[in-house]
Short mmCIF file of C-alpha atoms in Angstrom, two decimals:
data_model
loop_
_atom_site.label_atom_id
_atom_site.label_comp_id
_atom_site.label_asym_id
_atom_site.label_seq_id
_atom_site.Cartn_x
_atom_site.Cartn_y
_atom_site.Cartn_z
CA ASP R 1 45.71 17.42 -0.66
CA THR R 2 43.38 15.21 -2.75
CA ALA R 3 40.29 15.69 -0.47
CA ALA R 4 40.71 19.53 -0.37
CA ARG R 5 41.13 19.67 -4.35
CA ARG R 6 37.89 17.53 -4.75
CA ASP R 7 35.95 19.70 -2.20
CA ALA R 8 37.29 22.72 -4.05
CA GLY R 9 36.24 21.48 -7.60
CA TYR R 10 32.85 20.60 -6.36
CA SER R 11 32.45 23.83 -4.87
CA ILE R 12 33.18 25.49 -8.40
CA PHE R 13 30.70 22.84 -9.97
CA TYR R 14 28.18 24.11 -7.56
CA MET R 15 28.65 27.78 -8.62
CA GLY R 16 27.73 26.66 -12.08
CA ILE R 17 24.55 25.10 -10.98
CA ASN R 18 23.55 28.34 -9.39
CA PHE R 19 23.74 30.47 -12.36
CA GLY R 20 20.67 28.75 -13.58
CA ALA R 21 19.00 28.94 -10.32
CA PHE R 22 19.54 32.71 -10.17
CA ILE R 23 17.99 33.03 -13.55
CA GLY R 24 15.37 30.67 -13.29
CA GLN R 25 14.05 32.46 -10.00
CA ILE R 26 14.10 35.85 -11.63
CA ILE R 27 12.24 34.55 -14.60
CA CYS R 28 9.72 32.04 -13.13
CA GLY R 29 9.30 34.25 -9.99
CA TYR R 30 8.37 37.45 -12.01
CA SER R 31 6.04 35.37 -14.36
CA GLY R 32 4.24 33.64 -11.47
CA GLU R 33 3.67 36.88 -9.32
CA ARG R 34 2.97 39.29 -12.06
CA LEU R 35 1.43 37.41 -14.82
CA GLY R 36 -0.14 34.39 -13.07
CA TRP R 37 1.05 31.10 -11.62
CA HIS R 38 0.53 29.04 -14.75
CA TYR R 39 2.82 31.21 -16.49
CA GLY R 40 5.44 30.85 -13.70
CA PHE R 41 5.13 27.07 -13.54
CA GLY R 42 5.03 26.93 -17.32
CA ALA R 43 8.27 28.89 -17.74
CA ALA R 44 10.05 26.51 -15.40
CA GLY R 45 8.55 23.43 -17.50
CA VAL R 46 9.86 24.94 -20.69
CA PHE R 47 13.34 25.64 -19.49
CA MET R 48 13.55 22.19 -18.00
CA LEU R 49 12.73 20.96 -21.53
CA LEU R 50 15.29 23.09 -22.92
CA GLY R 51 17.69 21.83 -20.49
CA LEU R 52 17.13 18.14 -21.62
CA VAL R 53 17.56 19.22 -25.46
CA GLN R 54 20.99 21.02 -24.48
CA PHE R 55 21.98 17.65 -22.74
CA ARG R 56 20.92 15.77 -25.66
CA ILE R 57 22.85 17.79 -28.25
CA THR R 58 25.97 18.20 -26.11
CA ARG R 59 26.17 14.54 -24.37
CA HIS R 60 29.05 13.54 -26.81
CA TYR R 61 31.29 15.58 -24.83
CA LEU R 62 30.74 13.23 -21.94
CA VAL R 63 32.21 10.38 -23.99
CA SER R 64 32.25 7.35 -21.56
CA ALA R 65 32.90 9.21 -18.30
CA GLY R 66 31.28 7.43 -15.48
CA VAL R 67 30.25 4.35 -17.49
CA PRO R 68 31.91 1.11 -16.82
CA LEU R 69 32.98 -0.53 -19.94
CA GLU R 70 31.05 -3.65 -19.51
CA VAL R 71 27.84 -1.76 -19.62
CA GLN R 72 28.57 0.78 -22.24
CA THR R 73 26.52 -0.98 -24.80
CA PRO R 74 23.12 -2.21 -23.22
CA SER R 75 21.58 -5.45 -24.67
CA PRO R 76 18.55 -4.99 -26.83
CA GLN R 77 16.36 -6.79 -24.19
CA LEU R 78 17.55 -4.36 -21.51
CA LEU R 79 16.55 -1.41 -23.66
CA LYS R 80 13.15 -2.86 -24.65
CA LEU R 81 12.44 -3.44 -20.82
CA THR R 82 13.62 0.04 -20.07
CA ARG R 83 11.17 1.56 -22.60
CA ARG R 84 8.46 -0.48 -21.25
CA ILE R 85 9.00 0.78 -17.78
CA LEU R 86 9.29 4.39 -18.78
CA ASN R 87 6.14 4.10 -21.10
CA GLY R 88 4.34 2.57 -18.24
CA LEU R 89 5.37 5.40 -15.57
CA ALA R 90 4.43 8.16 -18.27
CA LEU R 91 1.19 6.53 -18.71
CA LEU R 92 0.48 6.23 -14.97
CA LEU R 93 1.45 9.97 -14.49
CA LEU R 94 -0.80 10.97 -17.16
CA VAL R 95 -3.79 9.13 -15.62
CA LEU R 96 -3.05 10.72 -12.25
CA ILE R 97 -2.73 14.25 -13.71
CA THR R 98 -6.06 13.68 -15.71
CA ALA R 99 -7.77 12.51 -12.46
CA LEU R 100 -6.63 15.48 -10.35
CA ILE R 101 -7.56 17.99 -13.06
CA ASN R 102 -11.03 16.42 -13.25
CA GLY R 103 -11.44 16.11 -9.53
CA TRP R 104 -11.93 12.43 -9.78
CA TRP R 105 -9.29 11.86 -7.19
CA GLN R 106 -8.87 13.93 -4.02
CA PHE R 107 -6.12 13.62 -1.43
CA ASP R 108 -4.54 15.40 1.49
CA PRO R 109 -1.01 16.93 0.52
CA VAL R 110 -0.14 16.89 4.09
CA ASN R 111 -0.73 13.24 4.43
CA VAL R 112 0.83 12.39 1.22
CA VAL R 113 4.15 14.33 2.16
CA SER R 114 4.13 12.54 5.63
CA ASN R 115 3.70 9.11 4.27
CA ALA R 116 6.24 9.83 1.31
CA SER R 117 8.69 10.93 4.12
CA LEU R 118 8.20 7.55 5.86
CA VAL R 119 8.99 5.82 2.60
CA ILE R 120 12.05 7.64 1.68
CA VAL R 121 13.28 6.96 5.33
CA ALA R 122 12.55 3.18 5.10
CA ILE R 123 14.06 2.88 1.63
CA THR R 124 17.50 4.76 2.67
CA ILE R 125 17.92 2.94 6.03
CA GLY R 126 16.82 -0.30 4.36
CA TYR R 127 19.11 0.10 1.63
CA PHE R 128 22.29 0.91 3.85
CA ILE R 129 21.31 -2.29 5.91
CA TYR R 130 21.29 -4.27 2.78
CA LEU R 131 24.60 -2.86 1.66
CA LEU R 132 26.26 -3.57 5.01
CA ALA R 133 24.99 -7.03 5.36
CA PHE R 134 25.02 -8.36 1.85
CA GLY R 135 26.92 -6.13 -0.17
CA GLU R 136 30.25 -8.06 0.26
CA LEU R 137 32.03 -5.09 1.46
CA SER R 138 35.46 -5.01 3.00
CA ALA R 139 35.97 -3.84 6.35
CA ARG R 140 37.33 -0.52 4.93
CA GLU R 141 34.37 -0.32 2.56
CA SER R 142 32.03 -0.88 5.57
CA LYS R 143 33.57 2.06 7.33
CA HIS R 144 33.22 4.26 4.32
CA VAL R 145 29.50 3.19 3.73
CA THR R 146 28.76 3.99 7.28
CA LEU R 147 30.49 7.37 6.88
CA ILE R 148 28.24 8.24 4.10
CA PHE R 149 25.13 6.91 5.98
CA ILE R 150 25.91 9.46 8.75
CA LEU R 151 26.42 12.32 6.52
CA VAL R 152 23.31 11.47 4.40
CA MET R 153 21.13 11.40 7.38
CA THR R 154 22.52 14.54 9.02
CA SER R 155 22.18 16.38 5.75
CA THR R 156 18.48 15.84 5.93
CA PHE R 157 18.37 18.22 8.98
CA PHE R 158 20.17 20.72 6.90
CA TRP R 159 17.95 20.63 3.72
CA SER R 160 14.74 20.73 5.93
CA GLY R 161 15.70 24.20 7.02
CA PHE R 162 17.55 25.41 3.95
CA GLU R 163 14.55 24.66 1.83
CA GLN R 164 12.34 27.04 3.71
CA ALA R 165 13.60 29.61 1.19
CA GLY R 166 10.75 28.65 -1.29
CA SER R 167 8.14 28.30 1.19
CA SER R 168 8.11 30.17 4.80
CA PHE R 169 10.82 32.51 3.79
CA ASN R 170 9.03 33.35 0.54
CA LEU R 171 5.97 34.12 2.52
CA PHE R 172 7.91 36.20 5.28
CA ALA R 173 9.18 38.27 2.30
CA GLN R 174 5.84 38.78 0.71
CA ARG R 175 3.79 39.64 4.08
CA TYR R 176 6.29 41.10 6.54
CA THR R 177 9.22 42.69 4.52
CA ASP R 178 9.41 46.07 2.91
CA ARG R 179 10.54 45.34 -0.65
CA THR R 180 10.07 48.65 -2.00
CA LEU R 181 13.12 50.12 -4.16
CA PHE R 182 12.90 53.36 -5.67
CA GLY R 183 9.15 53.38 -5.61
CA TRP R 184 8.92 49.90 -7.14
CA GLU R 185 7.94 46.92 -4.99
CA VAL R 186 10.26 44.07 -5.95
CA PRO R 187 8.62 40.63 -6.32
CA ALA R 188 8.88 38.50 -3.13
CA SER R 189 10.15 35.57 -5.11
CA TRP R 190 13.04 37.61 -6.42
CA LEU R 191 14.74 37.57 -2.89
CA GLN R 192 15.40 33.82 -3.35
CA SER R 193 17.85 34.90 -5.87
CA ILE R 194 19.95 36.45 -3.02
CA ASN R 195 21.30 32.90 -2.13
CA SER R 196 22.24 32.14 -5.84
CA THR R 197 24.24 35.49 -6.02
CA PHE R 198 26.02 34.54 -2.85
CA ILE R 199 26.92 31.14 -4.07
CA ILE R 200 28.22 32.50 -7.23
CA THR R 201 30.51 35.00 -5.68
CA LEU R 202 31.47 33.01 -2.61
CA ALA R 203 32.01 29.68 -4.23
CA PRO R 204 35.55 30.54 -5.70
CA LEU R 205 36.71 31.89 -2.19
CA PHE R 206 35.48 28.66 -0.35
CA ALA R 207 37.18 26.66 -3.09
CA ALA R 208 40.50 28.69 -2.55
CA LEU R 209 39.98 28.22 1.16
CA TRP R 210 39.90 24.50 1.09
CA MET R 211 42.88 24.38 -1.08
CA ARG R 212 44.98 26.64 1.05
CA LEU R 213 43.91 24.68 4.14
CA GLY R 214 44.70 21.38 2.47
CA ALA R 215 48.12 22.51 1.27
CA LYS R 216 48.70 23.34 5.11
CA GLN R 217 47.51 19.83 6.17
CA LEU R 218 44.53 21.90 7.93
CA ASP R 219 41.74 20.95 5.74
CA PRO R 220 38.60 20.16 8.27
CA SER R 221 37.19 16.68 7.86
CA ALA R 222 33.81 16.46 6.34
CA PRO R 223 32.04 15.91 9.58
CA VAL R 224 33.48 19.29 10.93
CA LYS R 225 32.38 20.99 7.74
CA PHE R 226 28.79 19.44 8.06
CA GLY R 227 28.69 20.47 11.79
CA LEU R 228 29.71 24.07 10.66
CA GLY R 229 27.23 24.23 7.88
CA LEU R 230 24.26 23.18 10.19
CA ILE R 231 25.39 25.94 12.73
CA GLN R 232 25.36 28.61 10.33
CA LEU R 233 22.04 27.42 9.03
CA GLY R 234 20.80 27.71 12.53
CA LEU R 235 22.32 31.12 12.97
CA GLY R 236 20.18 32.33 9.87
CA PHE R 237 17.06 31.19 11.78
CA LEU R 238 18.19 33.12 14.83
CA VAL R 239 18.51 36.13 12.64
CA LEU R 240 14.60 35.69 11.73
CA PHE R 241 13.93 35.21 15.40
CA PHE R 242 15.03 38.72 16.03
CA ALA R 243 13.39 40.15 12.81
CA ALA R 244 10.06 38.29 13.90
CA GLY R 245 10.15 40.23 17.21
CA PHE R 246 9.34 43.42 15.07
CA VAL R 247 6.92 41.66 12.95
CA VAL R 248 4.65 40.74 15.92
CA HIS R 249 4.33 44.32 16.67
CA GLY R 250 2.97 45.05 13.55
CA GLU R 251 6.13 46.38 11.77
CA LYS R 252 7.49 45.44 8.37
CA VAL R 253 11.24 44.70 8.48
CA GLY R 254 13.96 45.59 5.97
CA VAL R 255 15.28 43.23 3.22
CA ILE R 256 18.50 43.28 5.07
CA TRP R 257 17.21 40.86 7.56
CA LEU R 258 16.45 37.94 4.98
CA THR R 259 19.70 39.09 3.18
CA LEU R 260 21.75 38.15 6.35
CA THR R 261 19.87 34.85 6.72
CA TYR R 262 20.51 33.89 2.95
CA LEU R 263 24.18 34.85 3.49
CA LEU R 264 24.45 32.46 6.47
CA HIS R 265 22.49 29.74 4.88
CA THR R 266 24.81 30.13 1.72
CA THR R 267 28.15 29.88 3.67
CA GLY R 268 26.54 27.04 5.49
CA GLU R 269 25.54 25.47 2.12
CA LEU R 270 29.02 25.86 0.78
CA CYS R 271 30.37 23.96 3.97
CA LEU R 272 28.01 21.03 3.45
CA SER R 273 26.60 20.35 -0.01
CA PRO R 274 29.70 20.37 -2.39
CA VAL R 275 31.47 18.55 0.54
CA GLY R 276 28.79 15.98 0.59
CA LEU R 277 29.04 15.62 -3.10
CA SER R 278 32.68 15.40 -2.75
CA THR R 279 32.79 12.91 0.20
CA VAL R 280 30.32 10.35 -1.45
CA SER R 281 32.20 10.18 -4.71
CA ARG R 282 35.36 9.81 -2.77
CA PHE R 283 34.44 7.04 -0.45
CA ALA R 284 31.68 5.17 -2.16
CA PRO R 285 32.90 1.61 -3.28
CA GLN R 286 33.13 2.14 -7.14
CA ARG R 287 30.52 -0.66 -7.80
CA TYR R 288 28.06 1.04 -5.70
CA ALA R 289 28.93 4.66 -6.54
CA ALA R 290 25.66 5.70 -8.54
CA GLN R 291 23.58 4.10 -6.00
CA LEU R 292 25.21 5.80 -2.97
CA MET R 293 25.16 9.01 -4.86
CA GLY R 294 21.47 8.56 -5.21
CA THR R 295 21.03 8.30 -1.49
CA TRP R 296 22.82 11.77 -1.02
CA TYR R 297 19.88 13.23 -3.58
CA MET R 298 17.42 10.99 -1.45
CA SER R 299 18.41 13.31 1.73
CA ILE R 300 17.75 16.21 -0.09
CA ALA R 301 14.28 14.89 -1.14
CA LEU R 302 13.62 13.71 2.38
CA GLY R 303 14.77 17.32 3.35
CA ASN R 304 12.56 18.88 1.08
CA ALA R 305 9.58 16.79 2.32
CA LEU R 306 10.29 17.55 6.03
CA GLY R 307 10.86 21.32 4.96
CA GLY R 308 7.32 21.61 3.62
CA LEU R 309 5.84 20.11 6.77
CA ILE R 310 7.76 22.50 8.68
CA ALA R 311 7.03 25.51 6.69
CA GLY R 312 3.06 24.61 7.41
CA LYS R 313 4.01 25.65 10.93
CA LEU R 314 6.25 28.69 10.44
CA GLY R 315 4.37 30.21 7.83
CA ASN R 316 0.81 30.18 9.39
CA ASP R 317 -1.08 33.28 10.58
CA SER R 318 -0.22 32.88 14.24
CA LEU R 319 2.21 35.65 14.44
CA PRO R 320 2.59 35.65 18.28
CA GLU R 321 4.13 32.04 17.80
CA MET R 322 6.45 32.94 14.95
CA PRO R 323 9.71 34.19 16.92
CA HIS R 324 9.40 30.93 19.11
CA ARG R 325 9.17 28.49 16.11
CA PHE R 326 12.15 30.22 14.44
CA LEU R 327 14.11 29.93 17.70
CA MET R 328 13.11 26.22 17.90
CA VAL R 329 14.59 25.70 14.28
CA PHE R 330 17.76 27.36 15.38
CA ALA R 331 18.13 25.30 18.57
CA GLY R 332 17.49 21.98 16.46
CA THR R 333 19.86 22.68 13.39
CA ALA R 334 22.53 24.15 15.32
CA GLY R 335 22.08 21.37 17.98
CA VAL R 336 22.84 18.72 15.44
CA GLY R 337 25.82 20.72 14.09
CA LEU R 338 27.35 21.03 17.58
CA LEU R 339 26.84 17.30 18.09
CA LEU R 340 28.46 16.51 14.75
CA LEU R 341 31.36 18.76 15.84
CA LEU R 342 31.64 16.80 19.28
CA LEU R 343 31.87 13.55 17.49
CA ALA R 344 33.80 14.57 14.56
CA LYS R 345 37.12 12.89 15.30
CA TRP R 346 35.15 9.62 16.03
CA ILE R 347 33.24 9.78 12.61
CA ALA R 348 36.36 10.84 10.75
CA LYS R 349 38.03 7.63 11.72
CA LEU R 350 35.68 5.95 9.37
CA ALA R 351 37.47 7.45 6.57
CA ASP R 352 40.85 5.94 7.80
CA GLU R 353 42.23 9.50 7.84
CA LYS R 354 43.75 11.73 10.43
CA PRO R 355 41.07 14.12 11.25
CA SER R 356 41.38 17.79 11.52
CA SER R 357 39.41 19.87 13.81
#
């Protein structure tokens, strides 16, 4: 089954990404917590630069993959315009950083994120409306683009909860989790590597699962997998709801609570993220493939922005309200997942495929 093979392939690809995620959180987390946050963020910048260098050195292995023949050799005018735009953006960024460092410009981060979220939503919805109205799509392509739009929008709910790992979950680990191991206190940020560890170990199993189900014509449709991913995400917050019940009584909880949450979030991620990448690459009209893949990453950006706003509520010092807030996130994410499962057969029809349940 082609869909199952593609989902399995993206699961393996996803496993590779998380090798870097695991190492990065160990190095940057330790540098930030034990040496100073300037070193932590600095280490991230250094390794990002090394990644670009590695890409530059090895890009010849890509040959012309993903590049249409007619645009393999950009015109000198296009290259010149591109350089001017990039130089202008770099100069603008330098000016903004200088203004911030010297205190010439003050801003409210919450307002910036809130407004950025509105802009992302407007751009995403506007792009899909433009594509459906003026993209000269066939009837079948319009169905596929509508399917991608539904998945892109629902993935935002997933990432807004999943990305609590670097914010409210990190604070939960630091303030309310007993991290002592053999007399040594494990850095709170290291617990984020639990997710990457689970990804690396479980991705091959999920890849094999999709392949086996596909061979038996039982591979669930993308909406079903998304619904299952969101429900598992919600269950992770339900675990923390019970853990927070101990915290409000002044107790510190064991690492097992966050570990179980990360396990559920990881299995949910493997049901949703590689499948989303696979589905967009499969159903996007070829002439719009790169742009539609960009909308998938736009949903991740929006999820991160909303996740930051949610973290401001989950991670504050109002302990009595903590269990209720985790419970509300569980209800919201699991509710969206359940709705997807209920509508899965209708949504799957947009792919012109026989849905699996």
